[in-house]
PDB file of C-alpha atoms and ligand atoms in Angstrom:
ATOM      1  CA  MET Y   7      -7.088   1.084  90.297  1.00 59.00           C
ATOM      2  CA  SER Y   8      -4.028   0.896  88.038  1.00 57.00           C
ATOM      3  CA  VAL Y   9      -0.529   0.256  89.364  1.00 49.00           C
ATOM      4  CA  ARG Y  10       0.423   3.841  88.546  1.00 52.00           C
ATOM      5  CA  GLU Y  11      -2.546   5.178  90.437  1.00 59.00           C
ATOM      6  CA  GLN Y  12      -1.694   2.976  93.411  1.00 56.00           C
ATOM      7  CA  TYR Y  13       1.839   4.336  93.430  1.00 52.00           C
ATOM      8  CA  LEU Y  14       0.671   7.911  93.165  1.00 50.00           C
ATOM      9  CA  GLU Y  15      -1.823   7.366  95.921  1.00 59.00           C
ATOM     10  CA  THR Y  16       1.025   6.038  98.078  1.00 49.00           C
ATOM     11  CA  LEU Y  17       2.969   9.173  97.308  1.00 50.00           C
ATOM     12  CA  GLY Y  18      -0.026  11.369  97.989  1.00 47.00           C
ATOM     13  CA  VAL Y  19       0.295  13.283  94.735  1.00 46.00           C
ATOM     14  CA  ASP Y  20      -2.106  14.261  91.966  1.00 48.00           C
ATOM     15  CA  VAL Y  21      -2.801  11.753  89.211  1.00 47.00           C
ATOM     16  CA  TRP Y  22      -1.781  12.745  85.697  1.00 43.00           C
ATOM     17  CA  LYS Y  23      -1.876  10.960  82.357  1.00 48.00           C
ATOM     18  CA  ALA Y  24       1.213   8.863  81.553  1.00 46.00           C
ATOM     19  CA  ARG Y  25       2.998   8.947  78.226  1.00 45.00           C
ATOM     20  CA  THR Y  26       4.381   5.917  76.432  1.00 47.00           C
ATOM     21  CA  ASP Y  27       7.883   5.143  75.211  1.00 46.00           C
ATOM     22  CA  SER Y  28       8.090   5.640  71.463  1.00 49.00           C
ATOM     23  CA  ARG Y  29      11.187   3.525  70.916  1.00 52.00           C
ATOM     24  CA  PRO Y  30      10.632  -0.184  70.389  1.00 49.00           C
ATOM     25  CA  PRO Y  31      12.179  -2.419  73.064  1.00 50.00           C
ATOM     26  CA  LEU Y  32      15.004  -4.809  72.238  1.00 50.00           C
ATOM     27  CA  ALA Y  33      14.849  -7.195  75.151  1.00 48.00           C
ATOM     28  CA  GLU Y  34      17.910  -8.600  76.908  1.00 50.00           C
ATOM     29  CA  PRO Y  35      19.634 -10.886  76.023  1.00 45.00           C
ATOM     30  CA  GLY Y  36      18.672 -10.171  72.429  1.00 45.00           C
ATOM     31  CA  VAL Y  37      17.899 -13.771  71.611  1.00 41.00           C
ATOM     32  CA  ALA Y  38      14.393 -12.878  70.501  1.00 45.00           C
ATOM     33  CA  MET Y  39      15.686 -10.316  68.034  1.00 44.00           C
ATOM     34  CA  ALA Y  40      18.327 -12.681  66.676  1.00 45.00           C
ATOM     35  CA  ALA Y  41      15.704 -15.383  66.236  1.00 48.00           C
ATOM     36  CA  ALA Y  42      13.368 -12.937  64.509  1.00 47.00           C
ATOM     37  CA  VAL Y  43      16.090 -11.927  62.071  1.00 43.00           C
ATOM     38  CA  ALA Y  44      17.055 -15.532  61.447  1.00 50.00           C
ATOM     39  CA  SER Y  45      13.468 -16.538  60.678  1.00 55.00           C
ATOM     40  CA  ALA Y  46      12.583 -13.503  58.566  1.00 52.00           C
ATOM     41  CA  PRO Y  47      12.265 -13.963  54.795  1.00 56.00           C
ATOM     42  CA  ALA Y  48      15.576 -13.061  53.178  1.00 55.00           C
ATOM     43  CA  ALA Y  49      13.933 -10.519  50.888  1.00 52.00           C
ATOM     44  CA  LEU Y  50      12.713  -8.549  53.907  1.00 57.00           C
ATOM     45  CA  VAL Y  51      16.102  -8.245  55.658  1.00 56.00           C
ATOM     46  CA  ALA Y  52      18.810  -6.107  54.151  1.00 60.00           C
ATOM     47  CA  PRO Y  53      22.220  -7.787  54.562  1.00 72.00           C
ATOM     48  CA  PRO Y  54      23.844  -4.702  56.167  1.00 75.00           C
ATOM     49  CA  ALA Y  55      21.122  -4.681  58.818  1.00 79.00           C
ATOM     50  CA  VAL Y  56      21.650  -8.364  59.516  1.00 80.00           C
ATOM     51  CA  ALA Y  57      25.390  -7.809  59.763  1.00 82.00           C
ATOM     52  CA  ALA Y  58      24.929  -4.879  62.121  1.00 80.00           C
ATOM     53  CA  ILE Y  59      22.612  -6.848  64.394  1.00 81.00           C
ATOM     54  CA  ALA Y  60      24.959  -9.823  64.360  1.00 83.00           C
ATOM     55  CA  ALA Y  61      27.942  -7.606  65.223  1.00 85.00           C
ATOM     56  CA  ASP Y  62      25.947  -5.994  68.004  1.00 87.00           C
ATOM     57  CA  GLU Y  63      25.027  -9.393  69.401  1.00 87.00           C
ATOM     58  CA  VAL Y  64      28.644 -10.543  69.282  1.00 93.00           C
ATOM     59  CA  ALA Y  65      29.817  -7.403  71.088  1.00 94.00           C
ATOM     60  CA  TRP Y  66      27.212  -7.804  73.827  1.00 96.00           C
ATOM     61  CA  GLU Y  67      27.945 -11.471  74.371  1.00 96.00           C
ATOM     62  CA  ALA Y  68      31.700 -10.815  74.429  1.00 97.00           C
ATOM     63  CA  LEU Y  69      31.233  -8.171  77.102  1.00 98.00           C
ATOM     64  CA  ARG Y  70      28.872 -10.376  79.076  1.00 97.00           C
ATOM     65  CA  ALA Y  71      31.382 -13.241  78.992  1.00 97.00           C
ATOM     66  CA  GLN Y  72      34.201 -10.920  80.049  1.00 98.00           C
ATOM     67  CA  VAL Y  73      32.196  -9.650  83.015  1.00 98.00           C
ATOM     68  CA  SER Y  74      31.031 -13.108  84.093  1.00 98.00           C
ATOM     69  CA  THR Y  75      34.621 -14.278  84.554  1.00 97.00           C
ATOM     70  CA  CYS Y  76      36.072 -10.991  85.762  1.00 98.00           C
ATOM     71  CA  THR Y  77      38.585 -11.082  88.604  1.00 98.00           C
ATOM     72  CA  ARG Y  78      39.730  -7.462  88.401  1.00 98.00           C
ATOM     73  CA  CYS Y  79      38.845  -6.803  92.033  1.00 98.00           C
ATOM     74  CA  GLU Y  80      38.417  -8.733  95.270  1.00 97.00           C
ATOM     75  CA  LEU Y  81      34.625  -8.863  94.933  1.00 98.00           C
ATOM     76  CA  SER Y  82      35.098 -11.738  92.494  1.00 98.00           C
ATOM     77  CA  GLN Y  83      36.011 -13.904  95.482  1.00 97.00           C
ATOM     78  CA  THR Y  84      32.776 -13.379  97.398  1.00 97.00           C
ATOM     79  CA  ARG Y  85      30.094 -13.018  94.709  1.00 97.00           C
ATOM     80  CA  THR Y  86      27.643 -15.775  93.847  1.00 97.00           C
ATOM     81  CA  GLN Y  87      27.522 -14.471  90.294  1.00 98.00           C
ATOM     82  CA  THR Y  88      28.023 -11.229  88.401  1.00 98.00           C
ATOM     83  CA  VAL Y  89      25.013  -9.003  87.739  1.00 98.00           C
ATOM     84  CA  PHE Y  90      25.541  -7.732  84.221  1.00 98.00           C
ATOM     85  CA  GLY Y  91      22.495  -5.562  83.573  1.00 98.00           C
ATOM     86  CA  VAL Y  92      19.151  -6.094  81.917  1.00 97.00           C
ATOM     87  CA  GLY Y  93      16.738  -4.435  79.548  1.00 96.00           C
ATOM     88  CA  ASN Y  94      16.334  -2.779  76.197  1.00 96.00           C
ATOM     89  CA  ARG Y  95      19.642  -2.373  74.370  1.00 95.00           C
ATOM     90  CA  ARG Y  96      18.189   0.547  72.421  1.00 95.00           C
ATOM     91  CA  ALA Y  97      16.767   2.294  75.446  1.00 96.00           C
ATOM     92  CA  ASP Y  98      16.435   6.049  75.683  1.00 95.00           C
ATOM     93  CA  LEU Y  99      16.651   5.785  79.438  1.00 97.00           C
ATOM     94  CA  MET Y 100      19.343   3.948  81.405  1.00 98.00           C
ATOM     95  CA  VAL Y 101      18.981   3.571  85.166  1.00 98.00           C
ATOM     96  CA  ILE Y 102      22.115   2.998  87.226  1.00 98.00           C
ATOM     97  CA  GLY Y 103      22.238   1.811  90.813  1.00 97.00           C
ATOM     98  CA  GLU Y 104      25.064   1.228  93.244  1.00 97.00           C
ATOM     99  CA  ALA Y 105      25.775  -2.500  93.334  1.00 97.00           C
ATOM    100  CA  PRO Y 106      23.954  -5.822  93.594  1.00 96.00           C
ATOM    101  CA  GLY Y 107      22.385  -6.700  96.922  1.00 94.00           C
ATOM    102  CA  ALA Y 108      21.699 -10.160  98.308  1.00 94.00           C
ATOM    103  CA  ASP Y 109      18.672 -10.814  96.074  1.00 94.00           C
ATOM    104  CA  GLU Y 110      20.478  -9.586  92.956  1.00 96.00           C
ATOM    105  CA  ASP Y 111      23.564 -11.656  93.789  1.00 97.00           C
ATOM    106  CA  ARG Y 112      21.325 -14.730  94.041  1.00 96.00           C
ATOM    107  CA  GLN Y 113      19.265 -14.063  90.920  1.00 96.00           C
ATOM    108  CA  GLY Y 114      21.828 -12.396  88.657  1.00 97.00           C
ATOM    109  CA  GLU Y 115      19.540  -9.469  87.808  1.00 96.00           C
ATOM    110  CA  PRO Y 116      19.661  -5.880  89.072  1.00 96.00           C
ATOM    111  CA  PHE Y 117      16.846  -4.403  91.148  1.00 95.00           C
ATOM    112  CA  VAL Y 118      14.830  -7.426  92.135  1.00 93.00           C
ATOM    113  CA  GLY Y 119      13.134  -7.788  95.524  1.00 90.00           C
ATOM    114  CA  ARG Y 120      11.230  -4.973  97.253  1.00 92.00           C
ATOM    115  CA  ALA Y 121      13.502  -2.196  96.010  1.00 93.00           C
ATOM    116  CA  GLY Y 122      13.133  -3.504  92.474  1.00 94.00           C
ATOM    117  CA  GLN Y 123       9.352  -3.593  92.802  1.00 94.00           C
ATOM    118  CA  LEU Y 124       9.310  -0.001  93.986  1.00 95.00           C
ATOM    119  CA  LEU Y 125      11.624   1.029  91.137  1.00 95.00           C
ATOM    120  CA  ASN Y 126       9.242  -0.632  88.674  1.00 95.00           C
ATOM    121  CA  SER Y 127       6.314   1.297  90.193  1.00 94.00           C
ATOM    122  CA  MET Y 128       8.246   4.575  90.064  1.00 93.00           C
ATOM    123  CA  LEU Y 129       9.086   4.061  86.402  1.00 93.00           C
ATOM    124  CA  ARG Y 130       5.580   2.971  85.487  1.00 93.00           C
ATOM    125  CA  ALA Y 131       4.290   6.141  87.125  1.00 92.00           C
ATOM    126  CA  ILE Y 132       6.061   8.205  84.450  1.00 92.00           C
ATOM    127  CA  GLY Y 133       5.078   5.849  81.647  1.00 92.00           C
ATOM    128  CA  TYR Y 134       8.060   3.502  81.432  1.00 92.00           C
ATOM    129  CA  ALA Y 135       7.634  -0.229  81.779  1.00 93.00           C
ATOM    130  CA  ARG Y 136      10.793  -1.962  83.002  1.00 93.00           C
ATOM    131  CA  PRO Y 137      11.511  -3.771  79.672  1.00 92.00           C
ATOM    132  CA  THR Y 138      11.643  -0.449  77.788  1.00 95.00           C
ATOM    133  CA  LEU Y 139      14.764   0.796  79.582  1.00 96.00           C
ATOM    134  CA  TYR Y 140      18.153  -0.580  80.575  1.00 98.00           C
ATOM    135  CA  ILE Y 141      19.093  -1.170  84.218  1.00 98.00           C
ATOM    136  CA  ALA Y 142      22.600  -1.719  85.550  1.00 98.00           C
ATOM    137  CA  ASN Y 143      24.809  -0.945  88.532  1.00 98.00           C
ATOM    138  CA  VAL Y 144      28.128   0.801  89.017  1.00 98.00           C
ATOM    139  CA  LEU Y 145      29.503  -2.520  90.311  1.00 98.00           C
ATOM    140  CA  LYS Y 146      28.723  -5.903  88.756  1.00 98.00           C
ATOM    141  CA  CYS Y 147      29.452  -7.856  91.941  1.00 98.00           C
ATOM    142  CA  ARG Y 148      27.949  -7.640  95.416  1.00 97.00           C
ATOM    143  CA  PRO Y 149      30.085  -6.055  98.124  1.00 97.00           C
ATOM    144  CA  PRO Y 150      29.958  -8.334 101.201  1.00 96.00           C
ATOM    145  CA  GLY Y 151      27.361  -7.235 103.732  1.00 92.00           C
ATOM    146  CA  ASN Y 152      26.163  -4.563 101.279  1.00 88.00           C
ATOM    147  CA  ARG Y 153      29.019  -2.262 102.296  1.00 95.00           C
ATOM    148  CA  GLU Y 154      29.753   0.720 100.072  1.00 95.00           C
ATOM    149  CA  PRO Y 155      31.969   0.121  97.038  1.00 96.00           C
ATOM    150  CA  LYS Y 156      35.645   0.925  97.505  1.00 97.00           C
ATOM    151  CA  PRO Y 157      37.176   3.448  95.100  1.00 96.00           C
ATOM    152  CA  GLY Y 158      39.477   0.781  93.646  1.00 97.00           C
ATOM    153  CA  GLU Y 159      36.507  -1.498  92.941  1.00 98.00           C
ATOM    154  CA  VAL Y 160      34.672   1.291  91.167  1.00 98.00           C
ATOM    155  CA  ALA Y 161      37.753   2.108  89.101  1.00 97.00           C
ATOM    156  CA  CYS Y 162      38.034  -1.549  88.064  1.00 98.00           C
ATOM    157  CA  CYS Y 163      34.361  -1.984  87.185  1.00 98.00           C
ATOM    158  CA  LEU Y 164      33.328   1.343  85.691  1.00 97.00           C
ATOM    159  CA  PRO Y 165      34.803   0.584  82.244  1.00 97.00           C
ATOM    160  CA  TYR Y 166      32.219  -2.211  81.850  1.00 98.00           C
ATOM    161  CA  LEU Y 167      29.390   0.231  82.501  1.00 97.00           C
ATOM    162  CA  GLN Y 168      30.958   2.708  80.102  1.00 96.00           C
ATOM    163  CA  GLN Y 169      31.028   0.024  77.387  1.00 96.00           C
ATOM    164  CA  GLN Y 170      27.358  -0.742  77.978  1.00 97.00           C
ATOM    165  CA  LEU Y 171      26.596   2.943  77.744  1.00 96.00           C
ATOM    166  CA  ASP Y 172      28.593   3.259  74.510  1.00 95.00           C
ATOM    167  CA  MET Y 173      26.591   0.429  72.931  1.00 96.00           C
ATOM    168  CA  ILE Y 174      23.175   1.563  74.147  1.00 97.00           C
ATOM    169  CA  GLN Y 175      23.749   5.303  73.685  1.00 96.00           C
ATOM    170  CA  PRO Y 176      20.795   6.313  75.870  1.00 97.00           C
ATOM    171  CA  ARG Y 177      19.489   9.857  75.800  1.00 96.00           C
ATOM    172  CA  LEU Y 178      19.333  10.096  79.571  1.00 97.00           C
ATOM    173  CA  LEU Y 179      20.959   8.429  82.583  1.00 98.00           C
ATOM    174  CA  VAL Y 180      19.370   8.268  86.013  1.00 98.00           C
ATOM    175  CA  ALA Y 181      21.645   7.625  88.983  1.00 98.00           C
ATOM    176  CA  LEU Y 182      19.798   6.024  91.881  1.00 98.00           C
ATOM    177  CA  GLY Y 183      21.103   7.061  95.274  1.00 97.00           C
ATOM    178  CA  ARG Y 184      24.061   8.914  96.703  1.00 97.00           C
ATOM    179  CA  VAL Y 185      26.660   6.207  96.158  1.00 97.00           C
ATOM    180  CA  ALA Y 186      25.887   5.700  92.468  1.00 98.00           C
ATOM    181  CA  ALA Y 187      25.667   9.439  91.861  1.00 98.00           C
ATOM    182  CA  GLN Y 188      28.876  10.325  93.657  1.00 98.00           C
ATOM    183  CA  ASN Y 189      30.841   7.566  91.950  1.00 97.00           C
ATOM    184  CA  LEU Y 190      29.531   8.391  88.484  1.00 97.00           C
ATOM    185  CA  LEU Y 191      30.113  12.100  88.914  1.00 97.00           C
ATOM    186  CA  ALA Y 192      33.376  11.724  90.867  1.00 96.00           C
ATOM    187  CA  THR Y 193      32.179  14.047  93.586  1.00 97.00           C
ATOM    188  CA  ASP Y 194      31.438  14.030  97.295  1.00 97.00           C
ATOM    189  CA  VAL Y 195      28.624  16.579  97.016  1.00 97.00           C
ATOM    190  CA  PRO Y 196      25.572  15.388  99.022  1.00 97.00           C
ATOM    191  CA  LEU Y 197      22.677  13.852  97.123  1.00 97.00           C
ATOM    192  CA  ALA Y 198      20.335  16.682  98.099  1.00 95.00           C
ATOM    193  CA  ARG Y 199      22.505  19.120  96.143  1.00 97.00           C
ATOM    194  CA  LEU Y 200      22.905  16.782  93.168  1.00 98.00           C
ATOM    195  CA  ARG Y 201      19.144  16.420  92.628  1.00 97.00           C
ATOM    196  CA  GLY Y 202      17.174  18.761  90.407  1.00 96.00           C
ATOM    197  CA  GLN Y 203      19.836  19.453  87.791  1.00 97.00           C
ATOM    198  CA  VAL Y 204      21.209  17.837  84.659  1.00 97.00           C
ATOM    199  CA  HIS Y 205      24.782  16.582  85.010  1.00 98.00           C
ATOM    200  CA  ARG Y 206      26.928  15.011  82.283  1.00 97.00           C
ATOM    201  CA  PHE Y 207      28.623  11.624  82.291  1.00 95.00           C
ATOM    202  CA  GLY Y 208      31.287   9.952  80.182  1.00 91.00           C
ATOM    203  CA  ALA Y 209      32.912  10.680  76.862  1.00 88.00           C
ATOM    204  CA  ARG Y 210      29.549  11.322  75.251  1.00 89.00           C
ATOM    205  CA  ALA Y 211      28.576  13.783  77.970  1.00 94.00           C
ATOM    206  CA  THR Y 212      25.299  11.930  78.374  1.00 96.00           C
ATOM    207  CA  PRO Y 213      22.772  13.887  80.479  1.00 96.00           C
ATOM    208  CA  LEU Y 214      22.440  12.426  83.974  1.00 98.00           C
ATOM    209  CA  ILE Y 215      19.834  13.095  86.664  1.00 98.00           C
ATOM    210  CA  VAL Y 216      20.171  12.047  90.293  1.00 98.00           C
ATOM    211  CA  THR Y 217      17.360  10.762  92.464  1.00 97.00           C
ATOM    212  CA  TYR Y 218      16.811   8.604  95.519  1.00 97.00           C
ATOM    213  CA  HIS Y 219      17.552   4.892  95.620  1.00 96.00           C
ATOM    214  CA  PRO Y 220      14.309   2.914  96.021  1.00 95.00           C
ATOM    215  CA  ALA Y 221      15.796   1.024  98.980  1.00 93.00           C
ATOM    216  CA  TYR Y 222      16.229   4.396 100.722  1.00 94.00           C
ATOM    217  CA  LEU Y 223      12.631   5.312  99.916  1.00 95.00           C
ATOM    218  CA  LEU Y 224      11.475   2.060 101.506  1.00 94.00           C
ATOM    219  CA  ARG Y 225      13.336   3.078 104.672  1.00 93.00           C
ATOM    220  CA  SER Y 226      12.268   6.728 104.450  1.00 92.00           C
ATOM    221  CA  PRO Y 227       8.762   6.846 102.950  1.00 89.00           C
ATOM    222  CA  THR Y 228       8.409  10.543 103.782  1.00 89.00           C
ATOM    223  CA  GLU Y 229      10.918  11.256 101.006  1.00 89.00           C
ATOM    224  CA  LYS Y 230       8.635   9.751  98.342  1.00 88.00           C
ATOM    225  CA  ARG Y 231       7.122  13.113  97.572  1.00 90.00           C
ATOM    226  CA  LYS Y 232      10.576  14.454  96.674  1.00 93.00           C
ATOM    227  CA  SER Y 233      11.187  11.398  94.510  1.00 94.00           C
ATOM    228  CA  TRP Y 234       8.002  12.246  92.622  1.00 94.00           C
ATOM    229  CA  VAL Y 235       9.414  15.679  91.855  1.00 95.00           C
ATOM    230  CA  ASP Y 236      12.524  13.949  90.488  1.00 96.00           C
ATOM    231  CA  LEU Y 237      10.464  11.544  88.400  1.00 96.00           C
ATOM    232  CA  LYS Y 238       8.586  14.400  86.751  1.00 96.00           C
ATOM    233  CA  PHE Y 239      11.921  16.105  86.071  1.00 97.00           C
ATOM    234  CA  ILE Y 240      13.213  12.895  84.446  1.00 97.00           C
ATOM    235  CA  ARG Y 241      10.099  12.635  82.309  1.00 96.00           C
ATOM    236  CA  ALA Y 242      10.410  16.235  81.165  1.00 96.00           C
ATOM    237  CA  GLU Y 243      14.137  15.988  80.378  1.00 95.00           C
ATOM    238  CA  LEU Y 244      13.658  12.817  78.404  1.00 94.00           C
ATOM    239  CA  ALA Y 245      10.885  14.427  76.383  1.00 93.00           C
ATOM    240  CA  ARG Y 246      13.143  17.411  75.772  1.00 92.00           C
ATOM    241  CA  ALA Y 247      16.036  15.171  74.688  1.00 88.00           C
ATOM    242  CA  ARG Y 248      13.775  13.307  72.273  1.00 87.00           C
ATOM    243  CA  ALA Y 249      12.398  16.522  70.840  1.00 88.00           C
ATOM    244  CA  GLY Y 250      15.924  17.769  70.177  1.00 79.00           C
ATOM    245  CA  ALA Y 251      17.067  14.563  68.487  1.00 62.00           C
TER     246      ALA Y 251
HETATM  247  S1  SF4 A  19      33.007  -5.805  90.717  1.00 54.18           S
HETATM  248 FE1  SF4 A  19      33.443  -5.484  88.549  1.00 54.18          FE
HETATM  249  S2  SF4 A  19      35.678  -5.309  88.453  1.00 54.18           S
HETATM  250 FE2  SF4 A  19      35.190  -6.298  90.420  1.00 54.18          FE
HETATM  251  S3  SF4 A  19      35.263  -8.508  89.979  1.00 54.18           S
HETATM  252 FE3  SF4 A  19      33.135  -7.828  89.733  1.00 54.18          FE
HETATM  253  S4  SF4 A  19      32.942  -7.415  87.518  1.00 54.18           S
HETATM  254 FE4  SF4 A  19      35.138  -7.448  88.005  1.00 54.18          FE
END
């Protein structure tokens, strides 16, 4: 039985055929792409393309360096390391969580551990392998004891996420959980009322869909059926966005 089928069986929903992502992945941190460009025959690489890729790489590394030494808020004093984000820098789909947890703080990558494994299964169920999308959090540093982010911390950190979004220019954002959704949308509307509709985020008015955080689904497995409804909505909206491009 495939991983997708196992997930669907867990959810207790009908199996359907998955689609595949049509955009080629550009894996974080982009070293592979830079190496590929560097080793390609000169006649095959147009100089403007090389320059654009090089500029893109410089911008990403500058932002990463800025985040890794950031002391804009008090979370810099308690983190093990910043958790910048990971994935395809040309992704159609960008997934945004709340903040790093203990595992993420230790490993420096968002959505690892059991919640990360469930997120991977959820995404695979609608045809998206983890490397094909970009994953980040509202906050780059772990709040002590996994407490909720303070408004001042979000205000300090959100510009980093906005810069990532500006560089990736995804077609669709998915906010995982109430805290991420409410902070991104600057609202206190409950998650249940934020699900099932397309919101807009940022200067580009990027479409944004809200669904459950996988850590919540691990605690509340009876909600998995609702998460499946959300996943199908995400799949349909992404297909619609691609068709309109
Ligand atoms: S949470 Fe964000 S703003 Fe605060 S120290 Fe970490 S990177 Fe800087």
